[in-house]
Tab-separated table of C-alpha atoms in Angstrom:
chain	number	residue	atom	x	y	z
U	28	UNK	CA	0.000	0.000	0.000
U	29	UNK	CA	2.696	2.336	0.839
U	30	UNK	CA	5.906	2.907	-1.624
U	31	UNK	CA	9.090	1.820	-0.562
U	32	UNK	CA	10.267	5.256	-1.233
U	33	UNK	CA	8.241	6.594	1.592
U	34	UNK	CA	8.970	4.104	3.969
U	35	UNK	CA	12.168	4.710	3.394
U	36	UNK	CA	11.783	8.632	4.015
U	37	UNK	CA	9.966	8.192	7.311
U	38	UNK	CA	12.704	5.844	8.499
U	39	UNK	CA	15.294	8.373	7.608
U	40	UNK	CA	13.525	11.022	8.915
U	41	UNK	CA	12.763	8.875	12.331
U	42	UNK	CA	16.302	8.256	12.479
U	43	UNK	CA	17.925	11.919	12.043
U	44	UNK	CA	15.600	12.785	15.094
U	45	UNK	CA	16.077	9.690	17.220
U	46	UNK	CA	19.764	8.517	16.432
U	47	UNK	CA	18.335	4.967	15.724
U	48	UNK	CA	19.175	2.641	12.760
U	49	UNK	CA	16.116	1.195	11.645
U	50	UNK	CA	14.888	-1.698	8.655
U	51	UNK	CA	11.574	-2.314	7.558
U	52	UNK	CA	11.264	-6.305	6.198
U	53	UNK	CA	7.899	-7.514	4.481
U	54	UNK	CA	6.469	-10.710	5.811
U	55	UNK	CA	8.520	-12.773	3.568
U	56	UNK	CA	11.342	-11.497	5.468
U	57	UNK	CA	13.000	-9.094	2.494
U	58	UNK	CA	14.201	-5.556	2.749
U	59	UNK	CA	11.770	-2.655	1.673
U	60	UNK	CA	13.602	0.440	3.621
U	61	UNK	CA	16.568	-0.035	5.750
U	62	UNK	CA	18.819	3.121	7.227
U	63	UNK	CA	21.872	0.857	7.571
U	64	UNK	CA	23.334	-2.646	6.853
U	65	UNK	CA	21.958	-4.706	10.021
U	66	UNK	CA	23.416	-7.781	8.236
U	67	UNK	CA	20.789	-10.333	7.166
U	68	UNK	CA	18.045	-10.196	9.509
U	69	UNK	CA	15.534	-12.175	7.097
U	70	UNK	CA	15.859	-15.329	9.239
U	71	UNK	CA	15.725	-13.745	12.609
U	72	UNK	CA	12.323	-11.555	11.330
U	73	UNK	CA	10.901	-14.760	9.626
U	74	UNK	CA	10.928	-16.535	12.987
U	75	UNK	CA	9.633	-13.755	14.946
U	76	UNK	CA	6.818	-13.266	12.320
U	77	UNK	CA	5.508	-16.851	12.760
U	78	UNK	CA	5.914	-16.165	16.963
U	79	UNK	CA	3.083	-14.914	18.697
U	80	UNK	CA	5.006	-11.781	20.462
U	81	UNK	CA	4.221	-8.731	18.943
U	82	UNK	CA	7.916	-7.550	19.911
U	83	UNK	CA	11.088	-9.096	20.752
U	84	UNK	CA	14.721	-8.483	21.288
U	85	UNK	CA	16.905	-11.180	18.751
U	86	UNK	CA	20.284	-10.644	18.770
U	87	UNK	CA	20.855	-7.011	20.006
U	88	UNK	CA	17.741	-5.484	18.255
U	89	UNK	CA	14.854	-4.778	18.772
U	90	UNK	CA	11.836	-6.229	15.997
U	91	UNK	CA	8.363	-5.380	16.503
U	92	UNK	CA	4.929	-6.066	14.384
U	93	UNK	CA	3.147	-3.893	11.757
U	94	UNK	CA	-0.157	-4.728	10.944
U	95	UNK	CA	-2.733	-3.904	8.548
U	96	UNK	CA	-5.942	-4.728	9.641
U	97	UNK	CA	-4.509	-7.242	12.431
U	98	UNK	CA	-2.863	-8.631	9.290
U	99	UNK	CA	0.562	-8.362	9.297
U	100	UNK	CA	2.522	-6.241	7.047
U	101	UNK	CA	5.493	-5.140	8.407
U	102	UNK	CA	8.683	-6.158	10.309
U	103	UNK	CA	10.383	-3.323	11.798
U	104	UNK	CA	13.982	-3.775	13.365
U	105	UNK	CA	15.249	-1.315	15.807
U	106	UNK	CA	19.358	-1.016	16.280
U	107	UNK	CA	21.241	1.350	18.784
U	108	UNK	CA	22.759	1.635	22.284
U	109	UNK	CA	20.872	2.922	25.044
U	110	UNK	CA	17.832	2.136	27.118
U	111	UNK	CA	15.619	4.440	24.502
U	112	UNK	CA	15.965	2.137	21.757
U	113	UNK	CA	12.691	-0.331	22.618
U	114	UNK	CA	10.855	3.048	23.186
U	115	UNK	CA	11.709	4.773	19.948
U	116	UNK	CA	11.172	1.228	18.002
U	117	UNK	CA	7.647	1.583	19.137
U	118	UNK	CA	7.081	4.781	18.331
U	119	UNK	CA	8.151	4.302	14.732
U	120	UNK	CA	6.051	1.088	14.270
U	121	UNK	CA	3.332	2.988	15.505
U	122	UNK	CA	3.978	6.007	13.189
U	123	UNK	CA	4.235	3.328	10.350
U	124	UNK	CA	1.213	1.834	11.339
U	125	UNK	CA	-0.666	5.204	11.052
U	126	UNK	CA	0.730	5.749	7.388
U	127	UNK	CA	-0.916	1.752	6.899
U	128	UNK	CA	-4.050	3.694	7.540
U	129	UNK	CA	-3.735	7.244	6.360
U	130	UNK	CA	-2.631	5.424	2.821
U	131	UNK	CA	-5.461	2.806	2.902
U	132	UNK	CA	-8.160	5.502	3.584
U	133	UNK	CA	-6.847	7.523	0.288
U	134	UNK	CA	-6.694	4.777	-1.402
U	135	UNK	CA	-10.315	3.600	-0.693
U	136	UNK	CA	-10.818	7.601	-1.243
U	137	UNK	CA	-9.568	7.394	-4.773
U	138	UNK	CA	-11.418	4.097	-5.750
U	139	UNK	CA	-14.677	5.483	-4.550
U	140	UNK	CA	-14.225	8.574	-6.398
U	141	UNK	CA	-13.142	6.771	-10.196
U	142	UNK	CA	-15.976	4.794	-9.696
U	143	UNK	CA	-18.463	7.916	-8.485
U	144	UNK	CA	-16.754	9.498	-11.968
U	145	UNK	CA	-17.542	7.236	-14.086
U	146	UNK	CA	-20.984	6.190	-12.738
U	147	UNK	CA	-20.496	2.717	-11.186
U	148	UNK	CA	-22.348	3.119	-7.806
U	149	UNK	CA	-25.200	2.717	-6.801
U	150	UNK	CA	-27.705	5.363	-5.100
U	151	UNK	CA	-27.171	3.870	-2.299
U	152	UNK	CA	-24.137	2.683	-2.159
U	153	UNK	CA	-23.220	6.749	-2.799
U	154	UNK	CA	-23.869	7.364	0.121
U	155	UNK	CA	-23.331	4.856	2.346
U	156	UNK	CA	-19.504	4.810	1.275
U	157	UNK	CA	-18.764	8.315	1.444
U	158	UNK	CA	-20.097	7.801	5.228
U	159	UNK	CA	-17.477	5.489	5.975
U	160	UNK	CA	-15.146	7.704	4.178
U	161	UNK	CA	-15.922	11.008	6.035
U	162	UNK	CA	-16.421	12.227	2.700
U	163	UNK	CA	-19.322	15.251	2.934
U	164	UNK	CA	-22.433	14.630	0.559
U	165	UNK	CA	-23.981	17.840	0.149
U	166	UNK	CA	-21.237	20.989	-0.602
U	167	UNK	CA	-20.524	22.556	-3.877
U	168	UNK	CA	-18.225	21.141	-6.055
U	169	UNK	CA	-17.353	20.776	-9.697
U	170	UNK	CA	-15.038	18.733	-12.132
U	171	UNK	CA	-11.990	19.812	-13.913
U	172	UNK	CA	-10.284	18.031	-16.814
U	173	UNK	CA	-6.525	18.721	-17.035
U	174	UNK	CA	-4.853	17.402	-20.664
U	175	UNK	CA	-1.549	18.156	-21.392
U	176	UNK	CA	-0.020	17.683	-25.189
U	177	UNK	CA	1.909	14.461	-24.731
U	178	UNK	CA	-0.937	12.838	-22.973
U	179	UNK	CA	-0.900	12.244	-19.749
U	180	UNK	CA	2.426	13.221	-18.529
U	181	UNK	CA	3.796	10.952	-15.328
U	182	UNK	CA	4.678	14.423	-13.491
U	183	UNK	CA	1.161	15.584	-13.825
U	184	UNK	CA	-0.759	13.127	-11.652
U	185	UNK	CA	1.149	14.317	-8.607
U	186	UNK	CA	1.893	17.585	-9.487
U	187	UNK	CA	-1.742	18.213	-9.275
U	188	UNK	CA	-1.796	16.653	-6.101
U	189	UNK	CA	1.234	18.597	-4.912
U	190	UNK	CA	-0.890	21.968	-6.113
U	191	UNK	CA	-4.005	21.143	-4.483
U	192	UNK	CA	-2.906	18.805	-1.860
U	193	UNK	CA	-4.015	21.875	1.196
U	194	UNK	CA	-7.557	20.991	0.567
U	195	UNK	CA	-7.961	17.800	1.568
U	196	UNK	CA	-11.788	17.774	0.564
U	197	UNK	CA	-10.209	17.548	-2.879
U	198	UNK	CA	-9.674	14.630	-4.953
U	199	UNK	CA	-7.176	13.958	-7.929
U	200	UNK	CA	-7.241	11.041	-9.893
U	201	UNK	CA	-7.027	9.459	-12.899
U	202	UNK	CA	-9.844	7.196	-14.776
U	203	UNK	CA	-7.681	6.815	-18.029
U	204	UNK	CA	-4.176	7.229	-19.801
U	205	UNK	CA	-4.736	10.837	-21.109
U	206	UNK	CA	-6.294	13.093	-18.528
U	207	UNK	CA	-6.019	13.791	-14.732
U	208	UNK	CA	-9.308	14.518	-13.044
U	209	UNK	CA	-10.040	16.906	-9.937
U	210	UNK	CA	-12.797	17.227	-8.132
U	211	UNK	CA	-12.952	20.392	-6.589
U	212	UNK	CA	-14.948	21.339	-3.341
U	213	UNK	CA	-16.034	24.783	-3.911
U	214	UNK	CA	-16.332	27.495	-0.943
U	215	UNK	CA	-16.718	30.622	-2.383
U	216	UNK	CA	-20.189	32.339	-2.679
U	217	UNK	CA	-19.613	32.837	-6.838
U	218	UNK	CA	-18.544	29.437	-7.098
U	219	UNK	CA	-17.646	30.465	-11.265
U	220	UNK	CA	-15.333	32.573	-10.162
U	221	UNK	CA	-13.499	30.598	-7.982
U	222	UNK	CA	-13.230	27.624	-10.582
U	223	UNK	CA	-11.973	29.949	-13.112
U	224	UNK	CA	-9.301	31.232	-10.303
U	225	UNK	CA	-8.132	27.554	-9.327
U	226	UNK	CA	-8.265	26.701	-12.986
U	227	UNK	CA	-5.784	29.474	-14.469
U	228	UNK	CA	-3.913	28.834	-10.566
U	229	UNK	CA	-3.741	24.877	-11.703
U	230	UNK	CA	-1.910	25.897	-14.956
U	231	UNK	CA	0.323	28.716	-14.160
U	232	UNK	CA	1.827	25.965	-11.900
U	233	UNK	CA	1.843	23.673	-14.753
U	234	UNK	CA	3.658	25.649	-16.778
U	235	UNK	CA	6.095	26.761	-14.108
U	236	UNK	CA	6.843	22.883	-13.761
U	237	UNK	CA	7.684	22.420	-17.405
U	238	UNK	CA	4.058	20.892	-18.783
U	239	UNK	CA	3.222	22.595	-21.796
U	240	UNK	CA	0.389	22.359	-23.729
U	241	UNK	CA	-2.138	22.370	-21.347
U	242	UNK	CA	-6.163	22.319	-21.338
U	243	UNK	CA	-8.221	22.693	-18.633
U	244	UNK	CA	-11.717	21.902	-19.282
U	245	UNK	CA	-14.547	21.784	-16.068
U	246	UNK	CA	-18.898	20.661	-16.169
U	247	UNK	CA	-21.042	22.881	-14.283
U	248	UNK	CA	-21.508	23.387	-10.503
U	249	UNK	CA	-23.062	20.470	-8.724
U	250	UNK	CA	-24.403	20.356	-5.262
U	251	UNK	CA	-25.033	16.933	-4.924
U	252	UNK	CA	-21.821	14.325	-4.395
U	253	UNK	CA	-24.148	11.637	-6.691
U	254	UNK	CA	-24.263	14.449	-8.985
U	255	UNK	CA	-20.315	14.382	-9.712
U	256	UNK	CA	-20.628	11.655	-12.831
U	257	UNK	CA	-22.854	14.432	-14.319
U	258	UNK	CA	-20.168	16.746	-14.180
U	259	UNK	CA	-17.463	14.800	-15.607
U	260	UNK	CA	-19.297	13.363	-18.667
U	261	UNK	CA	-20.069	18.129	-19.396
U	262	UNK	CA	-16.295	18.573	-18.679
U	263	UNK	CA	-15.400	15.697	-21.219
U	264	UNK	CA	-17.606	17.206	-24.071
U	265	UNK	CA	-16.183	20.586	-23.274
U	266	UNK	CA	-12.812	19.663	-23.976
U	267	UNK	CA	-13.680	17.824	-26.947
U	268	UNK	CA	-15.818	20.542	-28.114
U	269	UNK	CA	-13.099	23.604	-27.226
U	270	UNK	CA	-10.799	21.917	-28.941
U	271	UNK	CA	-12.668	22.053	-31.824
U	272	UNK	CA	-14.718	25.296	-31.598
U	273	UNK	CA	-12.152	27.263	-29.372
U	274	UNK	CA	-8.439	26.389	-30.290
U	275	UNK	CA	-7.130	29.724	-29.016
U	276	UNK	CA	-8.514	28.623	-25.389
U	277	UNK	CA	-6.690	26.899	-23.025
U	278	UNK	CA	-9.424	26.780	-20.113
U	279	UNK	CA	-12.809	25.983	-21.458
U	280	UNK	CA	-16.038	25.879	-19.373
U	281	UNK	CA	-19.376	23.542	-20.383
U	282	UNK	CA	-21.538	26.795	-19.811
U	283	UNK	CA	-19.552	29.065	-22.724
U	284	UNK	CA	-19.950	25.980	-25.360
U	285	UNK	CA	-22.733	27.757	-27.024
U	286	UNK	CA	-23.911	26.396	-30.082
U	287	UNK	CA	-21.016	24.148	-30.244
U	288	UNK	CA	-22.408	22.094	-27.845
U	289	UNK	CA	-26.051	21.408	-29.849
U	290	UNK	CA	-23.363	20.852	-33.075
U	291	UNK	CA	-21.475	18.217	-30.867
U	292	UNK	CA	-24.436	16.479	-29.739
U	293	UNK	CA	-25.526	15.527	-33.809
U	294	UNK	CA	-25.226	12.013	-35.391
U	295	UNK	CA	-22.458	12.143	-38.458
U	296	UNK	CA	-24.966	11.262	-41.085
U	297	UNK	CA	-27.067	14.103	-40.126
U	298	UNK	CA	-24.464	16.660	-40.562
U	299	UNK	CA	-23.403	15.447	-43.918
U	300	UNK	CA	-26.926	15.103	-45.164
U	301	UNK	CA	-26.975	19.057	-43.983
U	302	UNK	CA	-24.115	19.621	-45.837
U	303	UNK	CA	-24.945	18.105	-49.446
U	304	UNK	CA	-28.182	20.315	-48.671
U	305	UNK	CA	-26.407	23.663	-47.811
U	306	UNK	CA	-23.181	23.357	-50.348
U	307	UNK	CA	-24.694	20.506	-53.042
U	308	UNK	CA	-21.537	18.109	-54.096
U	309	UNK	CA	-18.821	20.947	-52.573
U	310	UNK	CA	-17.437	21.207	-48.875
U	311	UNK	CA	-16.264	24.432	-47.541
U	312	UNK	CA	-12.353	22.996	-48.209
U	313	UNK	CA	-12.979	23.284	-52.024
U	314	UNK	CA	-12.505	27.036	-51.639
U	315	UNK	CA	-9.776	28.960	-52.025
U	316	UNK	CA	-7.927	30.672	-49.570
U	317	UNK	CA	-8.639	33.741	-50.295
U	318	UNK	CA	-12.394	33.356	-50.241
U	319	UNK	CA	-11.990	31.474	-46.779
U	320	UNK	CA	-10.082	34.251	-45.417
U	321	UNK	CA	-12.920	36.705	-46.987
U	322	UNK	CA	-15.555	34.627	-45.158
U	323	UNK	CA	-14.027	34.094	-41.916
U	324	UNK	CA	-13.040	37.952	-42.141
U	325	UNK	CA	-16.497	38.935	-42.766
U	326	UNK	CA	-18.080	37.264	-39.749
U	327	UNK	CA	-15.253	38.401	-37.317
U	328	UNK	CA	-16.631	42.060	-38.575
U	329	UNK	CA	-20.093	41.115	-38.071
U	330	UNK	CA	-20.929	41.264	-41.770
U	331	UNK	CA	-19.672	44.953	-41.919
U	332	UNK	CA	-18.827	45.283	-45.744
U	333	UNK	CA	-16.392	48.441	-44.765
U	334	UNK	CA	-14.607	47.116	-42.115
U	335	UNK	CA	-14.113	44.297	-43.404
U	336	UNK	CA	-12.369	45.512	-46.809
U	337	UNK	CA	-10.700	48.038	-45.031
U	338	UNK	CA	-8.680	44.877	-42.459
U	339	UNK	CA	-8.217	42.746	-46.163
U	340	UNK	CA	-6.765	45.932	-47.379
U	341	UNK	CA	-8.753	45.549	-50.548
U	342	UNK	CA	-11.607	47.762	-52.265
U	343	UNK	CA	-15.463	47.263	-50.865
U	344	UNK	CA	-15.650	46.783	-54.929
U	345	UNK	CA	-13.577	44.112	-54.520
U	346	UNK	CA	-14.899	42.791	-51.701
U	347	UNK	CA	-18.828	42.362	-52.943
U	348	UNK	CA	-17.421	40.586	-55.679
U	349	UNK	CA	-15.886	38.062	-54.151
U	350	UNK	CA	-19.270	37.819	-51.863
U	351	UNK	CA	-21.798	37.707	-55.066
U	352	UNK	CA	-19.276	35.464	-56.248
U	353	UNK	CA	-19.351	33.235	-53.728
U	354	UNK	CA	-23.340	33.871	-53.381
U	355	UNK	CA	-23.343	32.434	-56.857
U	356	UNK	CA	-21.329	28.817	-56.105
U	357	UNK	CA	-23.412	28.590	-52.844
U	358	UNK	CA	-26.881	30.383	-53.172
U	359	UNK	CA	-26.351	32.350	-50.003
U	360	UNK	CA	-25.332	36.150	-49.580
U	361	UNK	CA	-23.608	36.287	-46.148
U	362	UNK	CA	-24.756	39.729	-46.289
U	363	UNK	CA	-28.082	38.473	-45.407
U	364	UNK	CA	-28.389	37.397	-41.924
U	365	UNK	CA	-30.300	34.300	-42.176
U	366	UNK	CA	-27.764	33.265	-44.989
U	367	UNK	CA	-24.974	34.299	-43.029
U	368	UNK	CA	-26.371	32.175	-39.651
U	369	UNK	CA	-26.255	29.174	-42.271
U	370	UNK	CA	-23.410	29.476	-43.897
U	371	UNK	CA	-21.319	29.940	-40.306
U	372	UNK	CA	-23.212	27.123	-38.595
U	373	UNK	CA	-22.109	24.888	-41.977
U	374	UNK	CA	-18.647	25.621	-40.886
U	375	UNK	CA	-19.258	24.730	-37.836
U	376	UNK	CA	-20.231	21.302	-39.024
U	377	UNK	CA	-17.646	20.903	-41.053
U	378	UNK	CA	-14.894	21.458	-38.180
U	379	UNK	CA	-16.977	18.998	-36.185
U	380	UNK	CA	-16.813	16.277	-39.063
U	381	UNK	CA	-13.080	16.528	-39.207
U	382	UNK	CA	-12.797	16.467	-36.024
U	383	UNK	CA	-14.541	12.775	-35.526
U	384	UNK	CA	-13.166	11.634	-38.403
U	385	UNK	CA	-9.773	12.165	-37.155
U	386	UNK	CA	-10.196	11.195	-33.550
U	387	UNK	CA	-9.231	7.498	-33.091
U	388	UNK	CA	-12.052	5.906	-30.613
């Protein structure tokens, strides 16, 4: 349950206060943290393990019992001069014994919540778990969706820990190979604004730890903890649907989707039917540059002929043109608003359909 890494802290820790030498053995007697060569204590642990003392003095040190669950775990040897020594031994089995628990509990803590995620609980079951966790039921929160460019980076799991680990009402996790997942217990009285704030806080110390590329997408305010699944499954369509609609965003919320949430929503042979209907055989990637640039130019403007030839640099001669020209090809006149609505919606479509097309299921 715990890594050898941190027993292996805690022992060095222990001993830089204490002055002890200490080893931790697993019950098959072999060496998971150890602050100094004791020799080869596998034997001597091996027999006391199968003993009913829960400690012992063998040979000059001291060996006392971990256990998980009155299962045993551990073997902890003790080594020093001085009267102290059985006294400190203790103390460290007992502090190992509390990280047995502490770890267990976030553990369970981190099951519970993939499984809350990705909605395999029951109603009941909700509940009655995050009772035995100490896990509140009924307090603002909200989901967050961090994705990174290479994936799921190995740093980023813990990192996210490391930057929210002072709340621990929060939980990071994991549910897959390309995104970490928080779940965010929210406090403030305009709970938007605080996501927003932990969101752009979450990737300023991304970046400042190397991880480029980052997205942060987060589902709506829930007040509910069975409620949490909900707001996963809006932070998952908003990433997929800012990174089709908003590519210049890096933080994307499911309320700002807009009409690229409806477009998100449609069946594939739906939107090509729409689009044989709208364009006939062509697709908006038949044009030319220049008329794409025209078109995306002219909606930026809000279909302001003037402006619009005056930011191309070109004539408003020039400019209606290229839009009767185009009227011609297509049948609509973007300088009509209903034909305009159309026309950008089609786009829309159109960067959707890619977008499936090239996204590997």
């Amino acid at each position: 349950m715990i890594s050898n890494q941190i027993l292996q802290n805690t022992m060095e820790g222990l001993k830089a206060i204490a002055r002890v030498e200490f080893c931790v053995l697993d019950v098959d007697g072999k060496e998971v943290a150890s602050t100094t060569d004791m020799g080869n204590n596998s034997r001597a642990a091996a027999e006391f393990a199968a003993s009913p003392a829960d400690s012992q003095e063998i040979q000059g040190y001291q060996y006392f019992k971990i256990y998980d669950e009155q299962q045993l775990e551990y073997v902890l040897v003790a080594g020093g001069t001085g009267e102290d020594v059985y006294m400190i031994g203790k103390m460290a089995a007992f502090q190992v014994q509390n990280l047995l628990v502490a770890y267990k509990e976030r553990f369970d803590k981190d099951n519970f919540v993939k499984n809350l995620l990705l909605d395999n609980l029951l109603l009941v079951d909700i509940y009655s778990r995050s009772k035995k966790l100490h896990i509140q039921t009924d307090v603002p929160r909200v989901v967050m969706i961090v994705e990174s460019g290479n994936g799921r980076d190995s740093n980023v799991l813990e990192l996210a820990r490391t930057q929210l680990g002072a709340n621990s009402k929060d939980f990071v996790t994991a549910v897959d190979e390309s995104n970490v997942i928080v779940v965010k217990e929210l406090v403030d009285a305009d709970a938007l604004k605080e996501v927003e704030k932990c969101a752009r806080s979450l990737e300023g110390f991304l970046q400042k730890e190397g991880i480029r590329d980052i997205r942060i997408a987060y589902g709506t305010v829930i007040q509910e903890i069975k409620e949490v699944s909900r707001s996963f499954k809006e932070a998952k369509m908003a990433l997929d649907v800012g990174k089709i609609f908003f590519g210049d965003r890096d933080i994307i919320a499911y309320s700002e989707l807009g009409i690229g949430r409806l477009i998100y929503q449609l069946p594939i042979p739906l939107c090509k039917m729409f689009i044989r209907e709208i364009f006939g055989g062509k697709s908006p990637d038949d044009f030319d540059e220049e008329t794409l640039t025209t078109i995306y130019k002219f909606f930026e403007n809000s279909l302001n002929v003037s402006e619009t030839s005056r930011q191309l640099f070109i004539h408003r001669n020039t400019l209606v043109y290229r839009l009767d020209k185009l009227q011609k090809s297509t049948g609509l006149d973007l300088r009509i608003f209903e034909d305009a609505i159309t026309f950008k919606i089609a786009l829309m479509v159109v960067k959707y359909m890619k977008y499936m097309e090239n996204t590997d299921f």
